[in-house]
């Protein structure tokens, strides 16, 4: 079958992802394991192709104004269907001054609707309650409640990350996942999809190889402590200038 006839038949195109730096991925190695997007790991776990439009620093309005239009411009078949669509957005929104839950909810509904229209199954991810140095669980709980309500109304599946944040899964800024954290998010997403009938072909954690040593662990702990102190100073300076 030719490429053109493939598109004409409406063949499914794998995994489609929108979001911010967490979904965009990229960063340093962790015990020699490359930092890749959780959505890419999820696609590998499903044995599907991956298409991502996430951008570092994005908020929900950026998904509407930039990422969805980018998909319309760049995709070989903009009307094509995907087996899985995902939207992980809100971490940057909730941490900004002037956070407006109602405005976020309206924009998130629009973005999630667009993903639902393109996908057979859709994942909506919530944010960790321990987000950032100056945790504001009340704001994040509100964010997550909005995401969950929109997902339920639109028939999307929820990947709950409210308790995510183990020491080896989150960077010193308490926001971005490490290489292992990205794998852990992918496996949570795969578990949600499996419960909905879409089987995992391979666990992402089985695809990585690494070895540790006491010297390496000590260096890692010292480096984490140094980076944590640096990030804390940066966070304090930022907070005092607001």
XYZ file of N, CA and C in Angstrom:
726
model
N 0.857 -1.196 0.000
C 0.000 0.000 0.000
C 0.888 1.239 0.000
N 0.583 2.203 -0.816
C 1.387 3.424 -0.908
C 1.149 4.319 0.287
N 2.058 5.303 0.466
C 1.882 6.268 1.549
C 0.574 7.023 1.381
N 0.277 7.459 0.144
C -0.942 8.231 -0.084
C -2.178 7.422 0.232
N -2.184 6.113 -0.122
C -3.353 5.301 0.178
C -3.450 4.996 1.658
N -2.283 4.925 2.338
C -2.297 4.794 3.803
C -3.037 5.956 4.436
N -2.704 7.190 4.004
C -3.339 8.366 4.573
C -4.818 8.402 4.221
N -5.137 8.019 3.007
C -6.533 8.043 2.591
C -7.373 7.066 3.390
N -6.757 5.967 3.826
C -7.504 4.976 4.589
C -7.699 5.378 6.036
N -7.073 6.482 6.424
C -7.210 6.947 7.803
C -6.465 6.074 8.788
N -5.299 5.551 8.395
C -4.536 4.676 9.279
C -4.157 5.426 10.547
N -4.097 4.697 11.646
C -3.783 5.316 12.925
C -2.284 5.575 13.033
N -1.945 6.653 13.731
C -0.583 7.167 13.636
C 0.221 7.105 14.927
N -0.209 6.334 15.909
C 0.593 6.161 17.104
C 0.207 7.086 18.244
N 1.229 7.714 18.846
C 1.051 8.555 20.036
C 1.259 10.016 19.662
N 0.344 10.869 20.112
C 0.394 12.321 19.887
C 0.477 13.002 21.242
N 1.447 13.905 21.421
C 1.667 14.502 22.742
C 1.814 16.012 22.673
N 1.162 16.694 23.616
C 1.264 18.140 23.787
C 1.632 18.422 25.239
N 2.363 19.523 25.468
C 2.711 19.850 26.843
C 3.881 20.807 26.944
N 4.580 20.720 28.082
C 5.695 21.625 28.358
C 7.011 20.850 28.392
N 7.990 21.348 29.132
C 9.316 20.733 29.135
C 9.303 19.316 29.681
N 8.355 19.009 30.560
C 8.289 17.659 31.116
C 8.017 16.650 30.005
N 7.138 17.009 29.092
C 6.826 16.123 27.966
C 7.835 16.280 26.838
N 8.423 17.463 26.699
C 9.446 17.655 25.669
C 10.669 16.810 25.964
N 11.005 16.684 27.260
C 12.133 15.853 27.657
C 13.465 16.515 27.363
N 14.526 15.770 27.536
C 15.865 16.292 27.320
C 16.536 16.696 28.612
N 17.827 16.442 28.709
C 18.567 16.788 29.911
C 19.736 15.841 30.107
N 20.312 15.868 31.298
C 21.509 15.088 31.577
C 21.229 13.615 31.799
N 22.313 12.846 31.734
C 22.232 11.414 31.985
C 22.039 11.142 33.472
N 21.405 10.022 33.782
C 21.284 9.552 35.154
C 21.777 8.113 35.181
N 22.978 7.903 35.788
C 23.617 6.592 35.768
C 23.764 6.078 34.338
N 24.015 6.994 33.411
C 24.208 6.615 32.022
C 22.931 6.447 31.225
N 21.779 6.683 31.856
C 20.493 6.550 31.172
C 20.088 7.914 30.633
N 19.802 7.997 29.339
C 19.445 9.272 28.717
C 18.066 9.728 29.167
N 17.910 11.053 29.340
C 16.629 11.622 29.734
C 15.784 11.825 28.465
N 14.721 11.047 28.354
C 13.796 11.133 27.237
C 12.392 11.405 27.754
N 11.549 11.938 26.901
C 10.170 12.238 27.273
C 9.429 10.996 27.750
N 8.638 11.164 28.804
C 7.800 10.066 29.272
C 6.863 9.592 28.161
N 6.394 10.523 27.316
C 5.477 10.160 26.241
C 6.175 9.317 25.184
N 7.455 9.600 24.940
C 8.230 8.784 24.013
C 8.447 7.385 24.595
N 8.782 7.318 25.884
C 8.912 6.011 26.533
C 7.592 5.244 26.462
N 6.485 5.949 26.663
C 5.167 5.306 26.588
C 4.937 4.729 25.194
N 5.267 5.525 24.165
C 5.102 5.047 22.794
C 5.952 3.801 22.551
N 7.173 3.815 23.056
C 8.034 2.637 22.902
C 7.429 1.437 23.623
N 6.850 1.689 24.779
C 6.215 0.602 25.519
C 5.018 0.005 24.791
N 4.353 0.828 23.997
C 3.194 0.375 23.228
C 3.578 -0.154 21.845
N 4.814 0.075 21.435
C 5.244 -0.315 20.106
C 4.667 0.573 19.024
N 4.464 1.874 19.352
C 3.831 2.809 18.433
C 4.781 3.945 18.053
N 4.487 4.578 16.931
C 5.229 5.766 16.522
C 4.889 6.930 17.447
N 5.784 7.911 17.507
C 5.607 9.043 18.423
C 5.665 10.369 17.677
N 4.708 11.246 17.959
C 4.694 12.606 17.428
C 4.495 13.568 18.591
N 5.456 14.445 18.827
C 5.369 15.356 19.964
C 5.474 16.808 19.552
N 4.679 17.660 20.223
C 4.699 19.101 19.960
C 4.967 19.906 21.231
N 5.326 19.245 22.320
C 5.565 19.941 23.579
C 6.739 20.904 23.449
N 6.659 22.020 24.185
C 7.678 23.075 24.145
C 8.040 23.477 25.573
N 9.327 23.661 25.830
C 9.774 24.086 27.158
C 9.089 25.388 27.572
N 8.670 25.445 28.828
C 8.085 26.665 29.372
C 6.644 26.910 28.986
N 6.025 25.993 28.289
C 4.668 26.221 27.780
C 3.627 26.196 28.889
N 2.575 27.006 28.678
C 1.363 26.956 29.480
C 0.225 26.533 28.588
N -0.964 26.468 29.167
C -2.099 25.957 28.400
C -2.423 26.840 27.195
N -2.234 28.156 27.322
C -2.497 29.037 26.184
C -1.529 28.787 25.033
N -0.310 28.340 25.368
C 0.658 28.020 24.326
C 0.248 26.771 23.550
N -0.397 25.846 24.236
C -0.907 24.668 23.526
C -1.933 25.102 22.483
N -2.826 26.013 22.887
C -3.866 26.481 21.975
C -3.295 27.341 20.848
N -2.397 28.251 21.193
C -1.927 29.240 20.214
C -0.799 28.731 19.328
N -0.018 27.763 19.815
C 1.175 27.354 19.074
C 1.219 25.862 18.751
N 0.990 25.024 19.739
C 1.221 23.596 19.520
C 0.149 22.945 18.645
N -1.117 23.235 18.900
C -2.165 22.676 18.046
C -2.072 23.209 16.614
N -1.845 24.520 16.415
C -1.629 24.999 15.046
C -0.395 24.380 14.390
N 0.652 24.119 15.173
C 1.846 23.484 14.620
C 1.511 22.100 14.088
N 0.680 21.382 14.820
C 0.255 20.061 14.340
C -0.517 20.188 13.029
N -1.395 21.168 12.947
C -2.181 21.365 11.725
C -1.292 21.696 10.531
N -0.191 22.434 10.781
C 0.713 22.830 9.695
C 1.664 21.722 9.284
N 2.178 20.989 10.252
C 3.293 20.096 9.985
C 2.895 18.656 9.705
N 1.782 18.212 10.238
C 1.420 16.800 10.102
C 1.132 16.445 8.650
N 1.616 15.289 8.222
C 1.336 14.840 6.860
C -0.159 14.631 6.659
N -0.838 14.221 7.728
C -2.296 14.023 7.675
C -2.899 14.684 8.912
N -3.154 15.995 8.874
C -3.660 16.709 10.048
C -4.982 16.168 10.584
N -5.758 15.509 9.741
C -7.036 14.949 10.167
C -6.908 13.481 10.585
N -5.693 12.957 10.545
C -5.483 11.555 10.889
C -5.757 11.273 12.357
N -5.998 10.010 12.649
C -6.310 9.588 14.012
C -5.088 8.943 14.660
N -4.986 9.106 15.962
C -3.904 8.519 16.744
C -4.491 7.506 17.728
N -3.728 6.464 18.002
C -4.192 5.503 19.006
C -4.260 6.138 20.389
N -3.260 6.976 20.700
C -3.197 7.612 22.019
C -2.825 9.079 21.855
N -3.569 9.962 22.486
C -3.220 11.368 22.589
C -2.966 11.709 24.038
N -2.106 12.679 24.296
C -1.824 13.057 25.684
C -1.695 14.561 25.825
N -2.117 15.033 26.974
C -1.982 16.446 27.327
C -1.518 16.532 28.775
N -0.271 16.967 28.968
C 0.249 17.211 30.314
C 0.644 18.678 30.362
N -0.232 19.493 30.920
C -0.020 20.936 30.965
C -0.602 21.477 32.262
N -0.041 22.580 32.728
C -0.549 23.205 33.946
C 0.513 23.481 34.984
N 1.657 22.781 34.900
C 2.724 22.983 35.884
C 3.236 24.418 35.840
N 3.460 24.951 34.643
C 3.915 26.344 34.542
C 2.794 27.319 34.880
N 1.571 26.992 34.480
C 0.443 27.874 34.764
C 0.243 28.079 36.256
N 0.245 27.002 37.006
C -0.082 27.087 38.432
C 1.025 27.753 39.234
N 2.241 27.805 38.711
C 3.362 28.402 39.419
C 3.552 29.880 39.094
N 2.766 30.395 38.140
C 2.901 31.794 37.757
C 2.054 32.697 38.637
N 2.500 33.954 38.749
C 1.672 34.950 39.418
C 0.389 35.140 38.623
N -0.681 35.395 39.324
C -1.942 35.613 38.641
C -2.617 34.331 38.178
N -2.262 33.216 38.784
C -2.899 31.933 38.459
C -4.414 32.067 38.592
N -5.110 31.724 37.536
C -6.569 31.839 37.474
C -7.127 30.461 37.119
N -7.675 29.778 38.108
C -8.154 28.413 37.902
C -9.277 28.347 36.874
N -10.164 29.326 36.900
C -11.285 29.304 35.962
C -10.810 29.493 34.522
N -9.913 30.456 34.319
C -9.388 30.677 32.972
C -8.597 29.467 32.491
N -7.817 28.876 33.394
C -7.088 27.671 33.018
C -8.058 26.565 32.622
N -9.108 26.389 33.398
C -10.067 25.326 33.110
C -10.701 25.463 31.741
N -11.033 26.689 31.363
C -11.637 26.923 30.045
C -10.657 26.582 28.929
N -9.412 27.040 29.067
C -8.403 26.774 28.039
C -8.034 25.291 27.999
N -7.951 24.673 29.165
C -7.615 23.247 29.215
C -8.719 22.427 28.555
N -9.962 22.793 28.756
C -11.083 22.117 28.108
C -10.938 22.192 26.585
N -10.591 23.364 26.090
C -10.439 23.531 24.646
C -9.295 22.686 24.115
N -8.171 22.691 24.817
C -7.016 21.913 24.368
C -7.302 20.416 24.439
N -7.904 19.983 25.529
C -8.194 18.559 25.689
C -9.219 18.098 24.657
N -10.185 18.949 24.359
C -11.173 18.622 23.329
C -10.500 18.378 21.987
N -9.525 19.215 21.655
C -8.802 19.062 20.392
C -8.047 17.741 20.348
N -7.465 17.336 21.472
C -6.744 16.062 21.509
C -7.727 14.896 21.405
N -8.860 15.010 22.090
C -9.891 13.968 22.033
C -10.382 13.769 20.603
N -10.532 14.856 19.874
C -11.017 14.776 18.496
C -10.044 14.039 17.582
N -8.772 13.957 17.983
C -7.749 13.352 17.134
C -7.336 11.963 17.586
N -7.854 11.493 18.705
C -7.283 10.293 19.322
C -8.353 9.309 19.783
N -8.000 8.035 19.731
C -8.912 6.997 20.202
C -8.955 6.948 21.726
N -7.793 7.099 22.339
C -7.699 7.201 23.795
C -6.894 8.452 24.119
N -7.266 9.136 25.188
C -6.569 10.359 25.573
C -6.190 10.298 27.040
N -4.956 10.693 27.332
C -4.463 10.777 28.701
C -4.362 12.233 29.119
N -4.901 12.543 30.286
C -4.730 13.859 30.915
C -3.977 13.630 32.216
N -2.836 14.296 32.376
C -1.996 14.067 33.543
C -2.150 15.195 34.555
N -2.176 14.833 35.834
C -2.213 15.828 36.897
C -0.788 16.151 37.338
N -0.659 17.115 38.245
C 0.661 17.574 38.692
C 0.966 17.066 40.100
N 2.248 16.892 40.430
C 2.623 16.475 41.784
C 2.262 17.547 42.814
N 1.769 17.115 43.953
C 1.425 18.066 45.019
C 2.674 18.698 45.621
N 3.810 18.017 45.521
C 5.057 18.561 46.052
C 5.822 19.389 45.043
N 5.126 20.080 44.173
C 5.740 20.807 43.069
C 6.545 22.010 43.564
N 7.818 22.083 43.196
C 8.641 23.241 43.505
C 9.081 23.302 44.956
N 9.956 24.276 45.264
C 10.443 24.441 46.629
C 9.359 24.992 47.548
N 8.627 25.998 47.072
C 7.598 26.610 47.900
C 6.258 25.983 47.531
N 6.026 24.838 48.104
C 4.874 24.035 47.735
C 3.578 24.741 48.106
N 2.659 24.676 47.200
C 1.342 25.227 47.450
C 0.331 24.165 47.072
N 0.159 23.216 47.999
C -0.711 22.090 47.721
C -2.125 22.486 47.370
N -2.617 23.589 47.964
C -3.993 24.004 47.685
C -4.158 24.386 46.216
N -3.207 25.146 45.683
C -3.279 25.547 44.272
C -3.163 24.334 43.353
N -2.243 23.437 43.686
C -2.057 22.264 42.837
C -3.269 21.345 42.928
N -3.860 21.242 44.099
C -5.088 20.434 44.218
C -6.200 21.020 43.356
N -6.290 22.336 43.328
C -7.289 22.976 42.467
C -6.993 22.684 41.002
N -5.721 22.824 40.617
C -5.311 22.496 39.250
C -5.716 21.075 38.892
N -5.390 20.136 39.773
C -5.674 18.732 39.489
C -7.168 18.450 39.429
N -7.931 19.134 40.261
C -9.382 18.952 40.236
C -9.962 19.435 38.911
N -9.435 20.547 38.402
C -9.887 21.065 37.106
C -9.556 20.075 35.998
N -8.320 19.568 36.000
C -7.892 18.609 34.980
C -8.744 17.349 35.041
N -8.970 16.839 36.255
C -9.752 15.618 36.412
C -11.196 15.809 35.966
N -11.793 16.965 36.284
C -13.177 17.231 35.891
C -13.302 17.311 34.374
N -12.372 18.007 33.726
C -12.397 18.097 32.267
C -12.219 16.722 31.631
N -11.289 15.945 32.173
C -11.040 14.614 31.632
C -12.277 13.729 31.755
N -12.910 13.768 32.911
C -14.102 12.946 33.111
C -15.218 13.342 32.157
N -15.405 14.638 31.959
C -16.481 15.118 31.091
C -16.234 14.785 29.621
N -14.948 14.737 29.223
C -14.611 14.522 27.818
C -14.233 13.078 27.511
N -14.273 12.218 28.519
C -13.962 10.814 28.300
C -12.490 10.503 28.213
N -11.635 11.370 28.761
C -10.196 11.115 28.778
C -9.823 10.320 30.021
N -8.712 9.620 29.945
C -8.192 8.847 31.065
C -7.260 9.724 31.891
N -7.288 9.571 33.198
C -6.478 10.395 34.090
C -5.256 9.614 34.569
N -4.095 10.220 34.421
C -2.861 9.685 35.008
C -2.559 10.545 36.223
N -2.731 9.984 37.395
C -2.596 10.732 38.638
C -1.136 10.773 39.081
N -0.545 11.981 39.068
C 0.837 12.167 39.512
C 0.900 12.942 40.820
N -0.199 13.012 41.542
C -0.230 13.836 42.749
C 0.807 13.399 43.785
N 1.120 12.102 43.841
C 2.100 11.614 44.817
C 3.474 11.398 44.208
N 3.686 11.871 42.986
C 4.967 11.671 42.307
C 6.017 12.598 42.914
N 7.252 12.084 43.082
C 8.286 12.971 43.611
C 9.361 12.273 44.409
N 9.640 11.000 44.125
C 10.711 10.301 44.819
C 12.056 10.968 44.529
N 12.980 10.827 45.448
C 14.284 11.498 45.367
C 14.995 11.241 44.036
N 14.957 10.021 43.546
C 15.690 9.714 42.313
C 14.842 9.942 41.060
N 13.618 10.465 41.234
C 12.728 10.668 40.097
C 12.496 12.140 39.761
N 12.931 13.046 40.628
C 12.729 14.477 40.404
C 14.048 15.215 40.604
N 14.319 16.161 39.727
C 15.556 16.939 39.807
C 15.558 17.857 41.032
N 16.684 18.499 41.243
C 16.859 19.349 42.423
C 15.894 20.527 42.460
N 15.326 20.912 41.310
C 14.373 22.023 41.308
C 12.996 21.608 41.787
N 12.813 20.313 42.062
C 11.537 19.754 42.542
C 10.410 19.921 41.513
N 10.781 20.077 40.254
C 9.790 20.254 39.185
C 9.986 19.223 38.077
N 11.201 19.164 37.532
C 11.437 18.350 36.341
C 11.823 16.916 36.697
N 11.269 15.953 35.999
C 11.636 14.556 36.244
C 13.055 14.261 35.772
N 13.704 13.359 36.481
C 14.986 12.829 36.036
C 14.738 11.789 34.934
N 15.817 11.201 34.433
C 15.665 10.132 33.443
C 14.825 8.988 34.006
N 15.091 8.618 35.268
C 14.295 7.559 35.882
C 12.858 8.019 36.122
N 12.696 9.306 36.430
C 11.353 9.836 36.647
C 10.509 9.780 35.389
N 11.122 10.084 34.253
C 10.399 10.011 32.986
C 9.926 8.581 32.723
N 10.766 7.622 33.004
C 10.387 6.214 32.833
C 9.236 5.861 33.775
N 9.306 6.359 35.012
C 8.255 6.065 35.982
C 6.912 6.650 35.557
N 6.919 7.873 35.016
C 5.674 8.471 34.529
C 5.121 7.647 33.373
N 6.003 7.238 32.473
C 5.565 6.421 31.337
C 4.895 5.142 31.814
N 5.452 4.518 32.833
C 4.868 3.265 33.300
C 3.539 3.481 34.021
N 3.376 4.623 34.658
C 2.054 4.942 35.220
C 1.034 5.115 34.093
N 1.443 5.815 33.047
C 0.542 6.020 31.909
C 0.193 4.696 31.248
N 1.178 3.827 31.091
C 0.930 2.524 30.482
C -0.023 1.679 31.330
N 0.090 1.791 32.648
C -0.821 1.049 33.521
C -2.257 1.524 33.340
N -2.445 2.845 33.184
C -3.787 3.383 32.953
C -4.336 2.883 31.622
N -3.499 2.892 30.595
C -3.928 2.407 29.282
C -4.233 0.912 29.314
N -3.431 0.144 30.032
C -3.665 -1.300 30.129
C -5.004 -1.592 30.798
N -5.325 -0.802 31.829
C -6.615 -0.984 32.500
C -7.779 -0.657 31.581
N -7.506 0.150 30.541
C -8.537 0.502 29.575
C -8.521 -0.408 28.343
N -7.659 -1.416 28.371
C -7.676 -2.398 27.299
C -6.560 -2.304 26.276
N -5.633 -1.354 26.432
C -4.519 -1.218 25.499
C -3.262 -1.789 26.156
N -2.865 -2.951 25.693
C -1.811 -3.701 26.364
C -0.433 -3.084 26.143
N 0.401 -3.170 27.170
C 1.807 -2.790 27.072
C 2.587 -3.927 26.436
N 3.420 -3.596 25.474
C 4.238 -4.614 24.803
C 5.572 -4.824 25.512
N 6.108 -3.758 26.091
C 7.358 -3.874 26.837
C 7.401 -2.761 27.874
N 7.848 -3.087 29.079
C 7.982 -2.070 30.117
C 9.218 -1.221 29.850
N 9.077 0.109 29.829
C 10.252 0.964 29.588
C 11.412 0.691 30.545
N 11.107 0.355 31.801
C 12.183 0.096 32.762
C 13.019 -1.112 32.368
N 12.471 -1.996 31.533
C 13.243 -3.155 31.085
C 14.177 -2.801 29.931
N 14.035 -1.589 29.395
C 14.841 -1.171 28.247
C 16.078 -0.381 28.645
N 16.228 -0.064 29.933
C 17.378 0.708 30.374
C 18.362 -0.191 31.120
N 19.629 0.159 31.024
C 20.691 -0.593 31.694
C 21.579 0.390 32.453
N 21.884 0.071 33.691
C 22.765 0.941 34.462
C 23.365 0.163 35.619
N 24.476 0.652 36.131
C 25.128 0.085 37.301
C 25.455 1.210 38.266
N 25.375 0.921 39.542
C 25.701 1.914 40.561
C 26.880 1.422 41.408
N 27.491 2.358 42.110
C 28.566 2.032 43.049
C 28.441 2.986 44.226
N 29.068 2.675 45.337
C 28.944 3.558 46.491
C 29.593 4.910 46.218
N 30.695 4.923 45.457
C 31.311 6.197 45.096
C 30.377 7.016 44.201
N 29.770 6.333 43.247
C 28.846 7.027 42.355
C 27.642 7.568 43.100
N 27.135 6.784 44.050
C 25.985 7.252 44.833
C 26.362 8.438 45.699
N 27.583 8.405 46.258
C 28.038 9.532 47.069
C 28.160 10.787 46.221
N 28.776 10.670 45.038
C 28.879 11.821 44.143
C 27.499 12.341 43.757
N 26.591 11.422 43.516
C 25.237 11.821 43.143
C 24.551 12.580 44.273
N 24.711 12.082 45.507
C 24.081 12.750 46.654
C 24.684 14.127 46.894
N 26.015 14.232 46.787
C 26.665 15.527 46.978
C 26.239 16.510 45.890
N 26.187 16.026 44.660
C 25.752 16.891 43.561
C 24.318 17.344 43.730
N 23.462 16.439 44.196
C 22.058 16.794 44.413
C 21.931 17.836 45.515
N 22.715 17.674 46.577
C 22.672 18.635 47.679
C 23.127 20.019 47.208
N 24.205 20.058 46.425
C 24.700 21.335 45.893
C 23.656 21.985 44.989
N 23.092 21.210 44.074
C 22.102 21.773 43.152
C 20.842 22.207 43.883
N 20.464 21.482 44.917
C 19.286 21.866 45.709
C 19.499 23.213 46.374
N 20.699 23.405 46.959
C 21.004 24.683 47.607
C 20.985 25.816 46.591
N 21.534 25.571 45.418
C 21.550 26.593 44.366
C 20.130 26.926 43.907
N 19.319 25.908 43.720
C 17.939 26.137 43.292
C 17.137 26.840 44.377
N 17.414 26.517 45.641
C 16.704 27.175 46.734
C 17.042 28.658 46.776
N 18.324 29.010 46.615
C 18.714 30.420 46.595
C 18.016 31.141 45.438
N 17.998 30.498 44.295
C 17.350 31.094 43.126
C 15.852 31.299 43.375
N 15.235 30.319 44.009
C 13.808 30.433 44.293
C 13.508 31.553 45.282
N 14.389 31.702 46.310
C 14.195 32.772 47.287
C 14.324 34.135 46.630
N 15.356 34.284 45.778
C 15.547 35.568 45.081
C 14.343 35.904 44.219
N 13.857 34.899 43.507
C 12.694 35.116 42.648
C 11.464 35.501 43.464
N 11.302 34.856 44.611
C 10.130 35.138 45.448
C 10.200 36.540 46.045
N 11.384 36.977 46.433
C 11.531 38.291 47.079
C 11.325 39.431 46.089
N 11.558 39.180 44.807
C 11.391 40.240 43.817
C 9.964 40.333 43.282
N 9.091 39.431 43.700
C 7.713 39.474 43.219
C 6.893 40.518 43.976
